[in-house]
Coordinates of C-alpha atoms in Angstrom, one line a residue:
Chain A
D1 CA 72.9 95.1 113.9
T2 CA 75.1 96.0 110.9
A3 CA 73.4 98.8 108.9
V4 CA 75.3 98.2 105.6
S5 CA 77.1 94.9 105.2
Q6 CA 79.3 93.6 102.4
T7 CA 80.6 90.1 101.6
P8 CA 83.3 89.1 101.2
K9 CA 85.6 91.3 103.3
Y10 CA 88.7 90.1 101.3
L11 CA 88.8 88.7 97.8
V12 CA 92.0 87.4 96.3
T13 CA 91.8 86.2 92.7
Q14 CA 93.7 85.7 89.5
M15 CA 93.6 87.9 86.4
G16 CA 90.9 86.9 84.0
N17 CA 88.5 85.5 86.7
D18 CA 85.0 86.7 87.3
K19 CA 83.9 87.6 90.8
S20 CA 81.0 89.2 92.7
I21 CA 80.6 91.3 95.8
K22 CA 77.4 91.5 97.6
C23 CA 75.9 94.4 99.6
E24 CA 72.9 94.6 101.9
Q25 CA 71.4 97.4 103.9
N26 CA 68.8 97.2 106.6
L27 CA 68.2 100.9 107.0
G28 CA 65.1 101.0 104.7
H29 CA 66.9 103.4 102.3
D30 CA 65.9 103.8 98.7
T31 CA 69.3 104.6 97.3
M32 CA 72.5 102.5 97.2
Y33 CA 76.0 103.1 95.8
W34 CA 79.2 101.5 94.8
Y35 CA 82.5 103.3 95.3
K36 CA 86.1 102.4 94.4
Q37 CA 88.9 103.4 96.7
D38 CA 92.3 103.1 95.1
S39 CA 95.7 102.5 96.8
K40 CA 96.1 106.3 97.3
K41 CA 92.8 106.4 99.2
F42 CA 91.0 108.3 96.4
L43 CA 87.3 107.5 96.5
K44 CA 85.2 107.6 93.4
I45 CA 81.6 106.8 92.8
M46 CA 80.9 104.0 90.3
F47 CA 77.2 103.4 90.3
S48 CA 74.0 104.4 92.1
Y49 CA 70.6 102.7 92.2
N50 CA 67.4 104.2 93.4
N51 CA 64.7 101.7 94.2
K52 CA 66.3 99.1 91.9
E53 CA 66.7 101.6 89.1
L54 CA 70.2 102.6 87.9
I55 CA 70.5 106.4 88.2
I56 CA 74.2 107.1 88.2
N57 CA 76.7 105.2 85.9
E58 CA 80.1 106.8 85.9
T59 CA 82.8 106.0 83.3
V60 CA 83.4 102.5 84.4
P61 CA 84.5 99.6 82.1
N62 CA 81.6 97.5 81.1
R63 CA 83.3 94.5 82.8
F64 CA 81.6 95.9 85.9
S65 CA 77.9 95.2 86.1
P66 CA 75.8 96.1 89.1
K67 CA 72.6 94.4 89.9
S68 CA 69.9 95.3 92.4
P69 CA 67.4 92.5 93.0
D70 CA 65.5 94.7 95.5
K71 CA 66.1 98.0 97.1
A72 CA 67.9 96.5 100.1
H73 CA 70.6 94.7 98.0
L74 CA 73.1 95.9 95.4
N75 CA 75.6 93.5 94.0
L76 CA 78.7 94.1 91.9
H77 CA 79.9 91.6 89.3
I78 CA 83.2 92.0 87.7
N79 CA 84.2 90.0 84.6
S80 CA 87.7 89.3 83.3
L81 CA 89.5 90.9 86.3
E82 CA 92.6 93.0 85.6
L83 CA 95.4 94.0 87.9
G84 CA 94.1 97.6 87.9
D85 CA 90.9 96.4 89.5
S86 CA 92.7 95.8 92.8
A87 CA 91.2 98.3 95.2
V88 CA 88.8 98.5 98.1
Y89 CA 85.2 98.6 97.0
F90 CA 82.6 100.3 99.3
C91 CA 78.9 100.0 99.2
A92 CA 76.8 102.8 100.7
S93 CA 73.2 103.7 101.1
S94 CA 71.1 106.8 101.7
Q95 CA 67.6 107.9 102.3
G96 CA 66.8 108.6 98.7
V97 CA 66.9 111.0 95.8
A98 CA 64.0 113.2 97.2
S99 CA 66.5 114.6 99.7
G100 CA 68.1 116.7 96.9
G101 CA 71.7 115.7 97.9
T102 CA 71.4 116.6 101.6
D103 CA 71.2 113.1 103.1
T104 CA 73.9 111.2 104.8
Q105 CA 75.5 108.2 103.1
Y106 CA 76.1 105.1 105.3
F107 CA 79.0 103.0 104.2
G108 CA 79.7 99.3 104.5
P109 CA 83.1 98.1 105.8
G110 CA 84.5 97.6 102.3
T111 CA 85.8 94.6 100.3
R112 CA 89.5 94.5 99.6
L113 CA 90.0 93.0 96.1
T114 CA 93.4 91.9 95.1
V115 CA 94.0 90.7 91.6
L116 CA 97.2 88.7 91.1
Chain B
A1 CA 81.3 121.7 88.1
Q2 CA 81.8 121.1 91.8
S3 CA 85.2 119.8 93.0
V4 CA 87.0 119.5 96.3
T5 CA 90.6 120.2 97.2
Q6 CA 92.1 119.0 100.5
L7 CA 95.2 121.0 100.9
D8 CA 97.2 118.6 103.1
S9 CA 97.7 115.0 102.4
Q10 CA 99.1 114.3 105.9
V11 CA 98.8 116.2 109.1
P12 CA 100.9 115.0 112.1
V13 CA 100.0 116.4 115.5
F14 CA 100.7 115.7 119.1
E15 CA 97.9 114.4 121.4
E16 CA 95.9 117.2 123.0
A17 CA 97.0 119.8 120.5
P18 CA 94.5 121.6 118.2
V19 CA 94.2 120.6 114.6
E20 CA 92.7 122.1 111.4
L21 CA 92.2 120.1 108.3
R22 CA 91.7 122.3 105.2
C23 CA 89.1 121.9 102.5
N24 CA 88.3 124.2 99.6
Y25 CA 85.5 123.6 97.1
S26 CA 84.7 125.1 93.7
S27 CA 81.1 125.5 92.8
S28 CA 78.9 127.9 90.9
V29 CA 75.7 127.0 92.7
S30 CA 74.6 126.4 96.3
V31 CA 76.5 123.5 97.8
Y32 CA 76.1 120.9 100.5
L33 CA 79.3 120.1 102.2
F34 CA 80.3 117.0 104.2
W35 CA 83.2 115.7 106.3
Y36 CA 83.6 111.9 106.6
V37 CA 86.1 110.0 108.6
Q38 CA 87.6 106.6 107.8
Y39 CA 89.2 104.7 110.6
P40 CA 91.8 102.1 109.7
N41 CA 90.3 99.1 107.8
Q42 CA 86.7 100.5 108.1
G43 CA 84.2 102.3 106.0
L44 CA 83.5 106.0 106.0
Q45 CA 81.4 107.6 108.7
L46 CA 79.8 111.0 108.7
L47 CA 81.4 113.6 111.0
L48 CA 79.3 116.6 110.1
K49 CA 77.6 118.3 107.2
Y50 CA 76.6 121.8 106.1
L51 CA 73.3 122.3 104.4
S52 CA 72.3 125.8 105.2
G53 CA 71.9 128.2 108.1
S54 CA 74.6 128.7 110.7
T55 CA 78.1 128.6 109.1
L56 CA 79.6 126.9 112.2
V57 CA 78.6 123.2 112.2
K58 CA 79.2 120.9 115.1
G59 CA 79.8 117.2 114.6
I60 CA 80.6 114.1 116.4
N61 CA 83.7 113.4 118.5
G62 CA 84.2 117.1 119.2
F63 CA 84.8 118.1 115.6
E64 CA 83.4 121.3 114.1
A65 CA 83.7 123.0 110.7
E66 CA 83.1 126.5 109.4
F67 CA 81.5 127.2 106.0
N68 CA 83.1 130.3 104.5
K69 CA 81.4 131.2 101.2
S70 CA 83.7 134.1 100.3
Q71 CA 86.8 131.9 100.7
T72 CA 85.0 128.7 99.4
S73 CA 86.3 126.8 102.3
F74 CA 85.0 124.3 104.8
H75 CA 87.8 123.6 107.2
L76 CA 87.5 121.0 109.9
R77 CA 88.8 121.7 113.4
K78 CA 89.2 120.1 116.8
P79 CA 90.6 122.0 119.8
S80 CA 92.2 118.9 121.4
V81 CA 92.9 115.7 119.6
H82 CA 93.2 112.2 120.9
I83 CA 95.2 109.2 119.7
S84 CA 91.9 107.6 118.6
D85 CA 91.4 110.5 116.1
T86 CA 94.1 109.0 113.9
A87 CA 92.3 108.3 110.7
E88 CA 91.7 109.5 107.1
Y89 CA 89.4 112.5 106.7
F90 CA 87.5 113.2 103.6
C91 CA 85.8 116.4 102.6
A92 CA 83.0 116.0 100.0
V93 CA 80.6 118.2 98.1
N94 CA 77.3 117.2 96.4
R95 CA 77.1 117.5 92.6
A96 CA 73.9 117.4 90.6
S97 CA 74.1 114.7 87.9
G98 CA 71.3 114.0 85.5
G99 CA 68.6 115.1 88.0
Y100 CA 70.3 113.2 90.8
N101 CA 73.0 114.1 93.3
K102 CA 76.3 112.4 94.0
L103 CA 79.1 113.1 96.4
I104 CA 82.5 114.2 95.0
F105 CA 85.2 113.5 97.5
G106 CA 88.6 115.2 98.1
A107 CA 91.7 113.2 98.1
G108 CA 91.7 112.8 101.9
T109 CA 93.9 114.0 104.7
R110 CA 95.6 111.5 106.9
L111 CA 95.6 112.8 110.5
A112 CA 98.3 111.1 112.6
V113 CA 98.1 111.8 116.3
H114 CA 101.3 111.1 118.3
P115 CA 101.6 110.7 122.0

């Protein structure tokens, strides 16, 4: 049973297109995250949702729009894709904000986005 | 503000040799510290974390780390590495943000174990 799953695993698309990445967790966690890992492996948080509510929104272009239909799902939609959006995007989940920052984050396998 | 510095971008080592991956953090408040491992083409997995108490933390796969408050370090060690330990290792610290917490990751250290 996969704890945190993402689809698709690979995404190749042209500049200017709009694409979505889906994430689901079956751990019963309240909090979910999106991270971007660039070509140098640097990992940076983009968004976090707690129980469907946006709680962390880093300095990310507004072409990126997360959506959480329920607490088990967090999707990422990207409009007008640019070359610089090429990266690996990771979804993660954790128990919840009540833990005060102590809880473990569980990561999905990643989605490798390539913009041509 | 909290930040993390991983001092080595790459660490080559021979199989069965000991290894230390270095991590320094900066923080003016109490911290929670984490080490995550990323195997090739996979997501990150928690190796160990320091929350409080004993400064020596044991994790999975024979790894351990020592929290040193005076040196603001949280170095990761393993006494004898295997080929299968080849991976990217990330040190992370929690940062309070608008009443919530988020993980700030270091740049990663690539551990390459050679036969």
